[in-house]
Every structure is written in C-alpha cells, then in structure tokens.
Coordinates of C-alpha atoms in Angstrom, one line a residue:
X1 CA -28.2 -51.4 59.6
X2 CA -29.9 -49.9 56.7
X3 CA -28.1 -46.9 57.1
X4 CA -24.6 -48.8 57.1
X5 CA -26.0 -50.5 54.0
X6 CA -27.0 -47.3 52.1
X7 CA -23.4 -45.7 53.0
X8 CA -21.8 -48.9 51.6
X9 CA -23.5 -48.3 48.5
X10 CA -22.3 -45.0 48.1
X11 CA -19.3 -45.4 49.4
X12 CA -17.9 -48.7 48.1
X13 CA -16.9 -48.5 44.1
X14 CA -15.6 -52.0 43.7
X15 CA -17.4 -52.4 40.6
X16 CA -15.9 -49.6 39.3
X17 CA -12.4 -48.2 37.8
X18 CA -10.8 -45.4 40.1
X19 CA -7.1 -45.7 38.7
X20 CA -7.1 -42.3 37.4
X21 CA -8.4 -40.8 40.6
X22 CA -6.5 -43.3 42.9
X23 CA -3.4 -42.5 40.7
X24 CA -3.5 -38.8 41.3
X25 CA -4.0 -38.7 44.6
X26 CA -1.3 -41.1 45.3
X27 CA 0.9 -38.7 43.7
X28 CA 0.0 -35.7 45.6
X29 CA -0.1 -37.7 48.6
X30 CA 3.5 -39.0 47.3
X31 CA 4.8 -35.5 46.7
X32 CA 3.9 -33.8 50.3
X33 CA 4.8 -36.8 51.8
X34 CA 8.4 -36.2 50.3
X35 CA 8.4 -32.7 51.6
X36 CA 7.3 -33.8 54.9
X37 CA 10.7 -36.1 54.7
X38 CA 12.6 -34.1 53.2
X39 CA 12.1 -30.8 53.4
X40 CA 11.4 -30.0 57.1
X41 CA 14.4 -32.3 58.1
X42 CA 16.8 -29.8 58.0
X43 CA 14.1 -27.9 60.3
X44 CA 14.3 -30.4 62.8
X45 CA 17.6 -30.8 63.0
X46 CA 18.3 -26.4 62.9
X47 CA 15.8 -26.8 65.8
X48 CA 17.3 -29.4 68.3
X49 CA 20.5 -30.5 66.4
X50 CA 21.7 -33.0 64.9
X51 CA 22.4 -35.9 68.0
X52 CA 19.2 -34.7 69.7
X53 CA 17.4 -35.3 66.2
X54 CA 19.3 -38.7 65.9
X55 CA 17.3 -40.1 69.1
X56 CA 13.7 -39.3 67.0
X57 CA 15.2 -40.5 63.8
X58 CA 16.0 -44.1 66.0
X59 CA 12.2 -43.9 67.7
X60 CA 10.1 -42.7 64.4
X61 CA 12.2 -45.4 62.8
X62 CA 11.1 -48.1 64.9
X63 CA 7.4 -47.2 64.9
X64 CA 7.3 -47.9 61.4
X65 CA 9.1 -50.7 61.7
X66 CA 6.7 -52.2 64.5
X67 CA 3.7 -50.7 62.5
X68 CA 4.6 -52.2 59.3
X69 CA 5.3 -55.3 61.1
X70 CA 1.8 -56.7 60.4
X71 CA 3.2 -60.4 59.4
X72 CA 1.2 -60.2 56.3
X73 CA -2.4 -59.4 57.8
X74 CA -2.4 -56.2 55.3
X75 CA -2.1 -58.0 52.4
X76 CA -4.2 -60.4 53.5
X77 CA -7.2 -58.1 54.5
X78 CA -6.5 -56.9 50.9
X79 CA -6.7 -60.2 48.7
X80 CA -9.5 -61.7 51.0
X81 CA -12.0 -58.7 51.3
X82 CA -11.5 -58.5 47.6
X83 CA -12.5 -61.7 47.0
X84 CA -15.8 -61.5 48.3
X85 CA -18.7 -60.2 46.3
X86 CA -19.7 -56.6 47.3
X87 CA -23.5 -57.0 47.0
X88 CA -26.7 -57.5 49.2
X89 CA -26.0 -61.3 50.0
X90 CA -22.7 -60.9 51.1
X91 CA -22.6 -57.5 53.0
X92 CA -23.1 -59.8 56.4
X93 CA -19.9 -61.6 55.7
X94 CA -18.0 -58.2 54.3
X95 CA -19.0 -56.7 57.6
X96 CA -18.0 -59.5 59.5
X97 CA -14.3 -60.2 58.0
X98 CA -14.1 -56.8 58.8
X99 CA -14.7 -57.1 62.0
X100 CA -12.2 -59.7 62.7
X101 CA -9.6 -58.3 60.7
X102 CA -9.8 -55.2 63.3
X103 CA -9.8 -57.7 66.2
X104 CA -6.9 -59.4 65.1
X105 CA -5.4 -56.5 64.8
X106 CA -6.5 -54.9 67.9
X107 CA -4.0 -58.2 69.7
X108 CA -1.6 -57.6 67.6
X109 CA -1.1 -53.4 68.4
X110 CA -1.0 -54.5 72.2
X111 CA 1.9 -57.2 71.5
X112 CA 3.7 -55.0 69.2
X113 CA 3.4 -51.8 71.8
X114 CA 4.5 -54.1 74.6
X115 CA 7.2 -55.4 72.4
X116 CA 8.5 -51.7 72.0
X117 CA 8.0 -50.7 75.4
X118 CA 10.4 -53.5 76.1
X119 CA 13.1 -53.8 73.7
X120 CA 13.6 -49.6 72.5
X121 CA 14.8 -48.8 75.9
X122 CA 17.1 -51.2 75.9
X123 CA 18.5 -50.7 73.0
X124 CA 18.7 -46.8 73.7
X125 CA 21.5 -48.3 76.5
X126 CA 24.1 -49.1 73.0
X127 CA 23.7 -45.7 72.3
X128 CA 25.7 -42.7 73.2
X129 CA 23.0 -40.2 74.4
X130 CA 23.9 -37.0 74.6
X131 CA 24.0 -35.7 78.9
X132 CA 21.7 -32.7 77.7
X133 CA 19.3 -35.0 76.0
X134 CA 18.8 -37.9 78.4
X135 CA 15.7 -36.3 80.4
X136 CA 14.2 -36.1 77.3
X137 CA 14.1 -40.4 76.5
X138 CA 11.9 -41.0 78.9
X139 CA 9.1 -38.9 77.4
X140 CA 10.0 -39.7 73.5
X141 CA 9.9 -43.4 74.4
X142 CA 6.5 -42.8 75.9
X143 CA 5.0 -40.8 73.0
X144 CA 6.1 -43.0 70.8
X145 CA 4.7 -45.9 72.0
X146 CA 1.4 -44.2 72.4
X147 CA 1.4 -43.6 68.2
X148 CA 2.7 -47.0 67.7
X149 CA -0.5 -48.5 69.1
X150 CA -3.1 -46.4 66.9
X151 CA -0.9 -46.5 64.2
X152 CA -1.0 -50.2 64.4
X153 CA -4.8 -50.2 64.4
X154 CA -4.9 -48.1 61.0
X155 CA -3.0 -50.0 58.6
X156 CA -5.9 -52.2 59.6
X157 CA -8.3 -50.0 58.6
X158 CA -6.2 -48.8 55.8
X159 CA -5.7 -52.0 54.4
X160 CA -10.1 -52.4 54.7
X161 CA -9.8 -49.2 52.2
X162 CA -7.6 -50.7 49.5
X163 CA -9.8 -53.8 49.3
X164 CA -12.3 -51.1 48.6
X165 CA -10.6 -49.4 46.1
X166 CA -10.2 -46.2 47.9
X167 CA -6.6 -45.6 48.8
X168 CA -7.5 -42.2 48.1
X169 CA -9.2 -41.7 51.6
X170 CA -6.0 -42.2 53.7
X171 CA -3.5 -40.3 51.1
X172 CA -6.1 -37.0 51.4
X173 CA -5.3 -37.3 55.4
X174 CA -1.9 -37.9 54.9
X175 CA -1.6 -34.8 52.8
X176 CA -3.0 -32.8 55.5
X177 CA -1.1 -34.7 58.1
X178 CA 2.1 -33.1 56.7
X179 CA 1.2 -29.5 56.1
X180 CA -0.4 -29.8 60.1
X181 CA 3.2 -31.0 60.8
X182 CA 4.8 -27.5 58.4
X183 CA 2.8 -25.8 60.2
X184 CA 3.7 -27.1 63.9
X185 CA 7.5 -26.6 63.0
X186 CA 6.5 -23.0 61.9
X187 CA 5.7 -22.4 64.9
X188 CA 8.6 -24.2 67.0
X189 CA 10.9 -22.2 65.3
X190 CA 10.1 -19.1 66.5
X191 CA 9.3 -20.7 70.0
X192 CA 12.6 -22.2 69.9
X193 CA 10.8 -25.4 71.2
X194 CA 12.9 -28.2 72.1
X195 CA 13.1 -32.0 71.4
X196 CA 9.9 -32.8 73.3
X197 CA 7.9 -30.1 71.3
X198 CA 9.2 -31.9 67.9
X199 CA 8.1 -35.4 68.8
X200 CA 4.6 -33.6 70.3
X201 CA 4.1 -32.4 66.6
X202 CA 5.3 -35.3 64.7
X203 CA 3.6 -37.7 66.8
X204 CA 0.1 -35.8 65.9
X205 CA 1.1 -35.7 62.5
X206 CA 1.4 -39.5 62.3
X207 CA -1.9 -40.1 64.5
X208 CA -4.2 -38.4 62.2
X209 CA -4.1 -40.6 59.0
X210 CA -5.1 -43.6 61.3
X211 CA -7.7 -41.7 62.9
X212 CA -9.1 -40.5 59.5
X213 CA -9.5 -44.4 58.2
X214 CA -10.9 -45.6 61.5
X215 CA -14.1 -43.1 60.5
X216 CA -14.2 -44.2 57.0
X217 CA -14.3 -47.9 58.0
X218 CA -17.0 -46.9 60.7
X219 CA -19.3 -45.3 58.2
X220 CA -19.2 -48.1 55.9
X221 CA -19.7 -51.3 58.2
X222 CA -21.1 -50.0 61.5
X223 CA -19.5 -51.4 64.6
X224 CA -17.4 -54.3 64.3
X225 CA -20.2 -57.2 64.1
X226 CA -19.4 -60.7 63.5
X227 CA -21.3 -63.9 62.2
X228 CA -21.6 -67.0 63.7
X229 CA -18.5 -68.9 63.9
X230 CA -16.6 -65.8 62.3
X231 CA -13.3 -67.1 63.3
X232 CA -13.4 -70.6 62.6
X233 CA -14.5 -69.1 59.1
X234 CA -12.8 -65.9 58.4
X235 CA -10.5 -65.8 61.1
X236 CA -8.6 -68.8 60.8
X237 CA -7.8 -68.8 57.2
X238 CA -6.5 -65.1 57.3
X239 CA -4.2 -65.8 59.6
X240 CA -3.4 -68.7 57.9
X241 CA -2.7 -66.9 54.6
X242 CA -1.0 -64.2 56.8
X243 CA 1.6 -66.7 57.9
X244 CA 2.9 -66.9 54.8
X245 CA 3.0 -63.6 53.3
X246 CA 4.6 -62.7 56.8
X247 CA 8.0 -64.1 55.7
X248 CA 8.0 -61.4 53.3
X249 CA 6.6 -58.6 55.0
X250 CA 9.0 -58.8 58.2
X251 CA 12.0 -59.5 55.2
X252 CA 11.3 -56.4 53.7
X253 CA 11.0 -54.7 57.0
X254 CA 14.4 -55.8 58.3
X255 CA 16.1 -54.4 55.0
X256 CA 14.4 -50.9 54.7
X257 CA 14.7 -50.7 58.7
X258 CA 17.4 -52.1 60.6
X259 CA 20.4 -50.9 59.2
X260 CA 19.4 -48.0 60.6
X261 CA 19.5 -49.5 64.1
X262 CA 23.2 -50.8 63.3
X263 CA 24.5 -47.5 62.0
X264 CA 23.3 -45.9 65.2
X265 CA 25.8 -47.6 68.0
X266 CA 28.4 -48.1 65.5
X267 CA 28.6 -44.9 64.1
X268 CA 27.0 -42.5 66.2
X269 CA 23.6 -40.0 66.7
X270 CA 25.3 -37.8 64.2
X271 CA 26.4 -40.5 61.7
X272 CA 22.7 -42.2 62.6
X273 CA 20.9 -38.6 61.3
X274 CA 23.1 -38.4 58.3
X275 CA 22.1 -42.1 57.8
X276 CA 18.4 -41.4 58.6
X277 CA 18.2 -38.7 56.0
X278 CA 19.7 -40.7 53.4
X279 CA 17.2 -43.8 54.2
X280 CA 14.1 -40.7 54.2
X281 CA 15.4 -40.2 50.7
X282 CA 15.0 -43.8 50.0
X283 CA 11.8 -44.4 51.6
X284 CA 10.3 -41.2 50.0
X285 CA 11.5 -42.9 46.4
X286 CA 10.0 -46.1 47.7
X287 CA 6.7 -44.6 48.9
X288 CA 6.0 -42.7 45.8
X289 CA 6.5 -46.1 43.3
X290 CA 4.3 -48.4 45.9
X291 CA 1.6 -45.3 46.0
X292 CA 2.0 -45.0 42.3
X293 CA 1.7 -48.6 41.8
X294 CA -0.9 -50.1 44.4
X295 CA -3.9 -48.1 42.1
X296 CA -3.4 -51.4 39.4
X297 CA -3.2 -53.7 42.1
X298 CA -7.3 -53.4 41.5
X299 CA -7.8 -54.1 37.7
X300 CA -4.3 -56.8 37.9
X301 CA -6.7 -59.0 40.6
X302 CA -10.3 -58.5 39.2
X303 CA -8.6 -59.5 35.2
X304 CA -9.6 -62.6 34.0
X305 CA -6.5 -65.2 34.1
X306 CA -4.4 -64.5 31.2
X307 CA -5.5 -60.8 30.8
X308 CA -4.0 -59.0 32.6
X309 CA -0.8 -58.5 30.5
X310 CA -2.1 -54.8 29.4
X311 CA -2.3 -53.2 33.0
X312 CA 0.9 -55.2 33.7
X313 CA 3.0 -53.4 31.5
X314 CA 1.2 -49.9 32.4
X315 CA 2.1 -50.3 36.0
X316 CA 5.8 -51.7 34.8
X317 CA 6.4 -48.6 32.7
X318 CA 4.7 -45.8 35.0
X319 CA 7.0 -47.3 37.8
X320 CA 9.7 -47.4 35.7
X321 CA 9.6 -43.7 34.5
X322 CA 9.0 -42.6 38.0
X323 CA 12.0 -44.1 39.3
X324 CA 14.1 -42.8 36.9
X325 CA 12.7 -39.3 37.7
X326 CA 13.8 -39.6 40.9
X327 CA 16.8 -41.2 39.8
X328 CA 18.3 -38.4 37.7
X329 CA 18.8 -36.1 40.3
X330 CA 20.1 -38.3 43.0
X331 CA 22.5 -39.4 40.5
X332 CA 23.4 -36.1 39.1
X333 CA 23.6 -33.5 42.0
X334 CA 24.3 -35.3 44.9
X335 CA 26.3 -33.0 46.5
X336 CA 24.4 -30.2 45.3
X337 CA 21.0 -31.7 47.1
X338 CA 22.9 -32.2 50.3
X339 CA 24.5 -28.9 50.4
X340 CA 21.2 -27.0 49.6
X341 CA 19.0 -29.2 52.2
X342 CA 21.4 -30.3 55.1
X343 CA 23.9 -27.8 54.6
X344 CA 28.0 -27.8 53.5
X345 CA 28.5 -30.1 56.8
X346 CA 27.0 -33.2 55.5
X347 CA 28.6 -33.3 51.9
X348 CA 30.5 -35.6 53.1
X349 CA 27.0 -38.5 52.6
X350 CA 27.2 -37.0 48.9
X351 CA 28.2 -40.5 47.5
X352 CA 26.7 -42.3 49.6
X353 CA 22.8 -40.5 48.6
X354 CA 24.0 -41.6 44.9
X355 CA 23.9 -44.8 45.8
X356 CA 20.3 -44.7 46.8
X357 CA 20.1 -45.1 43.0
X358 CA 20.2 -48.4 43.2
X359 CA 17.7 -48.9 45.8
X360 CA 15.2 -46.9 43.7
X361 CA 15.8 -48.8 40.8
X362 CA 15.4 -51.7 42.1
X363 CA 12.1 -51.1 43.3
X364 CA 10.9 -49.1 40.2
X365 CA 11.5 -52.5 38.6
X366 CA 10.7 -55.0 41.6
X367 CA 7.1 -53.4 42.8
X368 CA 5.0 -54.5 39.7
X369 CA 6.2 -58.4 39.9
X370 CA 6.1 -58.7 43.6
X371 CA 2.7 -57.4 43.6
X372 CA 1.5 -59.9 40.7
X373 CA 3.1 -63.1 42.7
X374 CA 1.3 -61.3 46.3
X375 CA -2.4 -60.7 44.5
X376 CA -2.5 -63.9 42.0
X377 CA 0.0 -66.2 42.6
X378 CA 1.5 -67.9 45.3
X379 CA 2.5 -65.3 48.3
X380 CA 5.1 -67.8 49.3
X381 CA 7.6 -67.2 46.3
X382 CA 7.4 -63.6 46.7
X383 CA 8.2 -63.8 50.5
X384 CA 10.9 -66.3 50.3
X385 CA 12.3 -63.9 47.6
X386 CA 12.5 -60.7 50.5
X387 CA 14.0 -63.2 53.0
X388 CA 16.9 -63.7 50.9
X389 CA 17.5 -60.0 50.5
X390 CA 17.3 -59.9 54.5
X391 CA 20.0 -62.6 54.9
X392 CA 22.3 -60.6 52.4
X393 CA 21.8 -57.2 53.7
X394 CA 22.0 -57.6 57.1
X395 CA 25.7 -59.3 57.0
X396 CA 26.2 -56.9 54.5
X397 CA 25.6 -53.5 56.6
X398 CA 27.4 -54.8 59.6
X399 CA 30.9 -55.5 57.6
X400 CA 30.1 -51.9 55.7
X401 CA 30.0 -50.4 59.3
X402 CA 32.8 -51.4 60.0
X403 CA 34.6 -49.1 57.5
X404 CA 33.0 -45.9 58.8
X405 CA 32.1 -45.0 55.3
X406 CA 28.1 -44.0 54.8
X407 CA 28.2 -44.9 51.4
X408 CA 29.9 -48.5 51.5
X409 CA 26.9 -49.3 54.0
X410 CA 23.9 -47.7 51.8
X411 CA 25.4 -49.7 48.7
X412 CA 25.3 -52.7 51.0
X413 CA 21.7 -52.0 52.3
X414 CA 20.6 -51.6 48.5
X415 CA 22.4 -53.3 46.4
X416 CA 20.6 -57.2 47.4
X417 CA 17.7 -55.6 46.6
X418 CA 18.2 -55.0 43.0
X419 CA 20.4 -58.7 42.9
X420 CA 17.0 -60.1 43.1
X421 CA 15.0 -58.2 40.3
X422 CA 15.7 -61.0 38.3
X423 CA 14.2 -63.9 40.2
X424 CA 11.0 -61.3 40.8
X425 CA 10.3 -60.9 37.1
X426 CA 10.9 -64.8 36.6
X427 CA 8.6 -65.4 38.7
X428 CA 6.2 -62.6 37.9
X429 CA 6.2 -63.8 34.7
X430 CA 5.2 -67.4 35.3
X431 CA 2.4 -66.4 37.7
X432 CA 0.5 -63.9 35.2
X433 CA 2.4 -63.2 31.7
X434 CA 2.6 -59.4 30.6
X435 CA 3.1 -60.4 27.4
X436 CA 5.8 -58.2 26.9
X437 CA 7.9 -58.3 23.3
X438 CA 11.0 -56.9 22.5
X439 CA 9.4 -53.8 21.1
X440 CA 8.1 -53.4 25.3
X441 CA 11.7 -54.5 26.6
X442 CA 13.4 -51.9 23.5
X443 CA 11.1 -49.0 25.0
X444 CA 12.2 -49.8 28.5
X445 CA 15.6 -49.7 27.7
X446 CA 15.9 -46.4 26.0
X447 CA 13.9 -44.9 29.1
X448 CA 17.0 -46.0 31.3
X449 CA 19.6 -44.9 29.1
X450 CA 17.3 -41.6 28.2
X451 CA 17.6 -41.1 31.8
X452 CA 21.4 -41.8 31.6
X453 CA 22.0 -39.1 29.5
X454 CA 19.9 -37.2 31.3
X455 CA 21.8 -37.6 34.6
X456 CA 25.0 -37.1 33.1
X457 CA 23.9 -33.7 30.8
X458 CA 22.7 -32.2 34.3
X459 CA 25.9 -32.9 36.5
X460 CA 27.7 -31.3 33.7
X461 CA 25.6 -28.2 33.8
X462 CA 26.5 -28.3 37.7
X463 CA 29.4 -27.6 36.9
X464 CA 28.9 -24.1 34.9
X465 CA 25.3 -23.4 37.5
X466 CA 25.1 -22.8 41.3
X467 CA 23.6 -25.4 43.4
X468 CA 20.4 -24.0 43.4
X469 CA 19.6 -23.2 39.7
X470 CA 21.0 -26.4 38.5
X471 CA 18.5 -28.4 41.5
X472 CA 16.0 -25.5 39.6
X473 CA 16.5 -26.4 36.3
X474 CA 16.7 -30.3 37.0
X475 CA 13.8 -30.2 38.4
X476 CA 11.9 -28.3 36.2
X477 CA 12.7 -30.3 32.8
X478 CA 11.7 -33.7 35.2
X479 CA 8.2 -32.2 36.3
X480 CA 7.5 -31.1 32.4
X481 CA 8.3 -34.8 31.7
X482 CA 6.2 -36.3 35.1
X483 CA 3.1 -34.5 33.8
X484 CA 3.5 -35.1 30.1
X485 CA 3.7 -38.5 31.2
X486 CA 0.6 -38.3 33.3
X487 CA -2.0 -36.8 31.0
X488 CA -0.9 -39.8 28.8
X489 CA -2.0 -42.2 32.0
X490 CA -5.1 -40.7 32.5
X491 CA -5.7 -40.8 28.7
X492 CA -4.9 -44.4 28.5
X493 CA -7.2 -44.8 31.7
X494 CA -10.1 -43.5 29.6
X495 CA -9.7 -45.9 26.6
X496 CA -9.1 -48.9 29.3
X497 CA -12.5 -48.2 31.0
X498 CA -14.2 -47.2 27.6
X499 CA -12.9 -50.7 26.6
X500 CA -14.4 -52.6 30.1
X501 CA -17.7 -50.7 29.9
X502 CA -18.2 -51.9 26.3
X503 CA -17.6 -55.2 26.9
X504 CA -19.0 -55.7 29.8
X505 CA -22.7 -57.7 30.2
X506 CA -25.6 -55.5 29.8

C-alpha cells in the first residue's frame, strides 16, 4: 500500500496546472492521429480495395460506436473522481471509486461485446459482400469483437486519467499506436497481405492505448480494492449520474456513427468507403478540437463559481481558430485533397468533403459550452440538447440516401449539429458566464471571416497551382499560423499559473 501511496504522490498532479503540457501533447497526439486516418487510408484501400476495405470501414466503425457507447460512465468517472480530495484521508475512497468504476465497466464490455457478436452479423446480411471477400467475415467479426472488449475496459481507465489531469499518458500511446500501425502497413505492402492481415494490424494498433492506461491506473491505485459498502456509496450514485449524461453520450454517438451504417446497404461497400473517408475527415477534425479542448476541462471545474469566464473564452477561441484551420482547406481544395489522397476516382465526394465544414464548425463552437453544462451545470440540458440532433439527423440521412448523392447526406449528417450551437451557448452561458463583450464576439468574428478570405484566396491560387503545391502552400501558411497561435497559448498559460500561484494560500 505504501508503495501505491508514494506512486500516487508522484504520479497524481491535481493540484497542479498541466494545460500547457496536456495541450501539446493533445496536439501531437491530434496530428498522428489524423495521419493514421487519413493518410494510410488510401494504403488500405491500394492494398485490398475499395469493397474489401468497405467491410473494415463498417466493423472499425462499430467498435467505436460500441466503445464510446459508455452511457455516460466516462464523464461520470471524470466529474466524480474530481470531486474528491486527492490527499491522505481520502486516498481509500479514490482507490475504491476506482475500483468500482472498473467493475462497472468490466459488465458493461461483456454486454456491449455480446451485443456486437449478436447484432454486426446480422447486419453484414443487408450488405452486398463481395464473393471473394465473404471467407474473410467470419475472422474480421471475430477480431473485432476481441478489441471491442479491451477497448471497452480502457476508456475506463482513460477516463480515471483525465480526472487525474493526465490525458497526456493515453495520447503518448496513441502516438505510438499509429506509427506501429505505418509501420505494419509498410510491411503489408510489400507482402501484398490481404484483408485479414490489415485488420491483424489495425486491431493491435487500437489495443495498445487501452493496454497502456490499464498500467498507469495499476501503478497508481494497486488492484482494484473497495471499501465497505462501495456500491451502495460510490456505485449507486455514478450510475445514477451516468443515466443521465447517457442521453447525450448515445445521441452524439448515433449522429457521428450511424449514418454510416445507412450509407452502407443503401449505397454500397464502395459508396460506404467513400463515405467512411469523408466521416475519418470529420472525426479527425472532431478529435483534434475535443483533444484541444478537454486540457481546460481541469481549471473550468476546479474555478470558483463565477470565475471561470477567463479560461472560458481561452478554450472558445483556441477551438475556434483550430476549427477554422481545418476549415480552410476542406473548404478551399476539396477536390484537390481528394485527388491527391484517394485518387481522380473519388472526386466525385469533392462536395460532399466541403460540407464537412459545417460539421467542424459546429463543433469548434459547440465543444467549449457542452463541456461547461457536462462539468458544472446540469448534464441533463446538455444531453437532451444531442438527442435532438439525433432525431434530426437520423430522418435526415435516410431521405438524403435516397438521392444517391454523398454530399446531400453529409450536409444532412452535419448540418443539425451546428442548428443547435445556439441553444448550447444559451445554455453555456446561464450555467457559468464567460463574460464575453462585444470586443470578445468582434474578435471572434473577424477570425471567421479572416478565415473566409482565407479559403477563398487559396481556391483561387488552385486554380493557377497543381494540386499538390497549392495543398503545399495551404498548408504551410496554416501551420505558421497554428504555432504562432500556440506560443501565445503557452505564454498565456504562464501568466494564468503565475496568477494562481500568487494568489493562492501560503
């Protein structure tokens, strides 16, 4: 025990500020996640095509959606661990929440997994499976349940690592996750390996993050241990809590998710791997504005009620000028991007990647307020708030189908999303004000139509540049910009924990 104890202490920095840290390994974390995404898709698919790559697009796609399908006990881990005082007197009840938190979660991998093992097959039966391919689903539905359960069990642990403040410890395995992946592909290539030697590699790839947090829970609270009467008094009320903020984390799943699964017997494998890359876009947008945001979700709960307002409008901003980063291209060179990383055969999804646009907007603007309303207000807002954008999308993306046109069902998929900014901000803004002015809102405005101009000036040098030195140049002038824009983070970080320190009780 007094070992546990003296890695605790060493490990566990809840007393103090890791934004800058956290923040910079979110976005290196964010960035080779992207390339994992992006860039070795068109591997995959030069590898075992395009249908044969549909069928892991569908089964990667619903391992997220089963693994993120934690009805709230992530966020609930997160606000309750945080809430209880990381010192000698409560380390017993740290180590048991955490402990039951990895029990609960322990029923709920072996529901989900038997839930897959169940329902994947038979939805496999709406889809047209390729004759070549069809020896091949027995062994990808396998292996891919076989990830789902561990990787169930590590956004437990995960989620014990944000309440510590160290988000860092997962993004460092993820980084290496993804170059193990590069490197598997590497050598499929020249192999000529086929579909069951690309989900071998990716399903390894997605097992080690989960692995990695397992260890750093383990070294700081032991074997799971619980006190007496742990559920009745840990148990019981995370579930509770859970309940609600379920609503919202199953709503959000069924929009980033499912369309997916509607494109695919509509549509088509092929149609479904255009789709998939599109939603990989998307997701990779979406990843890197959580990851970029989630580092203030520390300092916005531990603030005293009413000040919080400063980091508020940090986060707001940072999330805002990193969605416009990633907005300027999509919106610019969309058929250039496709062209240059899927290849002349899938221009035809050109307009339907600029639509992600409005997807990434709408969470560069949504992230901050649904965060506030999750960490200090009442979850139930924020969840009812996703559950409406489930009931439009999903009507949406099944009339879109209908038209065979990619980009009428992206804008479908997206655009409820960013219909509900609105109400998010309202009630952001009741639960903790950011005291914004109109010199905040001013500022935020010429970043969006800085970014307009931007967008427009680079399509037009399209036109004169090849598709590769226009993606070059684009992306060069937004990188200058990303790490200008950092340096100024980390600078304001420092005065921030100058500030605390100074202020703070001696």
């Amino acid at each position: 025990m007094a070992k546990h104890s003296l890695l605790t202490d060493k490990a566990t920095e809840a007393g103090e500020s890791r934004l800058g840290a956290n923040i910079a390994w979110n976005y290196i974390s964010g960035f080779t996640s992207v390339f994992g995404l992006l860039l070795l898709y068109p591997f995959a698919i030069t590898i075992v095509g395009a249908e044969a790559y549909g069928l892991w697009v569908l089964a990667s796609s619903a391992i997220q959606l089963l693994t993120m399908s934690d009805f709230g006990l992530g966020t609930g881990i997160v606000r309750t661990l945080t809430d209880i005082p990381d010192n000698a007197e409560h380390r017993r009840d740290r180590r048991s929440f955490v402990a039951v938190a990895l029990a609960v979660f322990s029923v709920l991998s072996v529901v989900l997994t038997a839930l897959y093992f169940v329902a994947f097959p038979l939805y496999l039966t709406t889809v047209d499976v390729p004759e070549q391919d069809r020896n091949a689903v027995l062994p990808l539905v396998i292996a891919a349940g076989a990830t789902l359960f561990f990787s169930v069990l590590g956004r437990a642990c995960n989620s014990i690592l944000w309440a510590l403040n160290r988000p860092d410890i997962e993004r460092k395995a993820a980084v290496v996750a993804i170059l193990g992946r590069a490197a598997g592909y590497a050598l499929l290539i020249p192999l000529e390996g086929g579909l069951i030697a690309i989900v071998m590699v990716e399903c390894v790839s997605l097992l080690l993050p989960p692995l990695v947090c397992f260890w750093a829970v383990y070294q700081r609270f032991g074997l799971p241990r619980m006190i007496r009467g742990a559920w009745r008094l840990q148990g019981k009320p995370l579930l509770k809590m859970s309940s609600v903020l379920s609503i919202g984390s199953l709503s959000l799943l069924g929009v980033y998710q499912l369309p997916l699964f509607i494109v695919g017997p509509t549509l088509g494998l092929q149609a479904a791997t255009a789709f998939g890359a599109l939603m990989r876009v998307f997701q990779s947008a979406r990843l890197i504005i959580s990851w970029i945001v989630m580092p203030f979700a520390y300092p916005i709960k531990k603030s005293a009620l009413g000040e919080a307002g400063e980091h508020i409008r940090v986060a707001f901003t940072v999330s805002l000028l990193v969605g416009l980063l990633i907005s300027v291209p999509l919106a610019a060179l969309p058929n250039e991007l496709l062209t240059v990383w899927l290849g002349s055969e899938f221009a035809f999804a050109a307009p339907a990647l600029a639509v992600v646009v409005v997807g990434v907007m709408a969470e560069a603007m949504g992230q901050v307020p649904n965060l506030i309303m999750t960490l200090r207000g009442n979850p139930l807002i924020a969840s009812l708030i996703s559950l409406a954008v489930l009931l439009l999308t999903l009507p949406a993306v099944w009339f879109a189908s209908g038209t065979g046109d990619l980009g009428y069902v992206m804008l479908a998929a997206v655009a409820p999303l960013l219909l509900l900014v609105p109400v998010q901000i309202y009630f952001s803004e009741r639960t903790e004000t950011s005291g914004s002015w109109a010199k905040h809102v001013l500022v935020w405005l010429g970043m969006v139509l800085v970014a307009a101009a931007a967008a427009v000036a680079f399509a037009l040098l399209a036109q004169v540049l090849g598709d590769v030195l226009s993606i070059g140049v684009c992306a060069f002038v937004l990188g200058v910009v990303f790490l200008g824009a950092f340096k100024r983070i980390r600078r304001r970080d420092d005065v921030l924990n100058e500030r605390d320190a100074a202020q703070a009780p001696a």
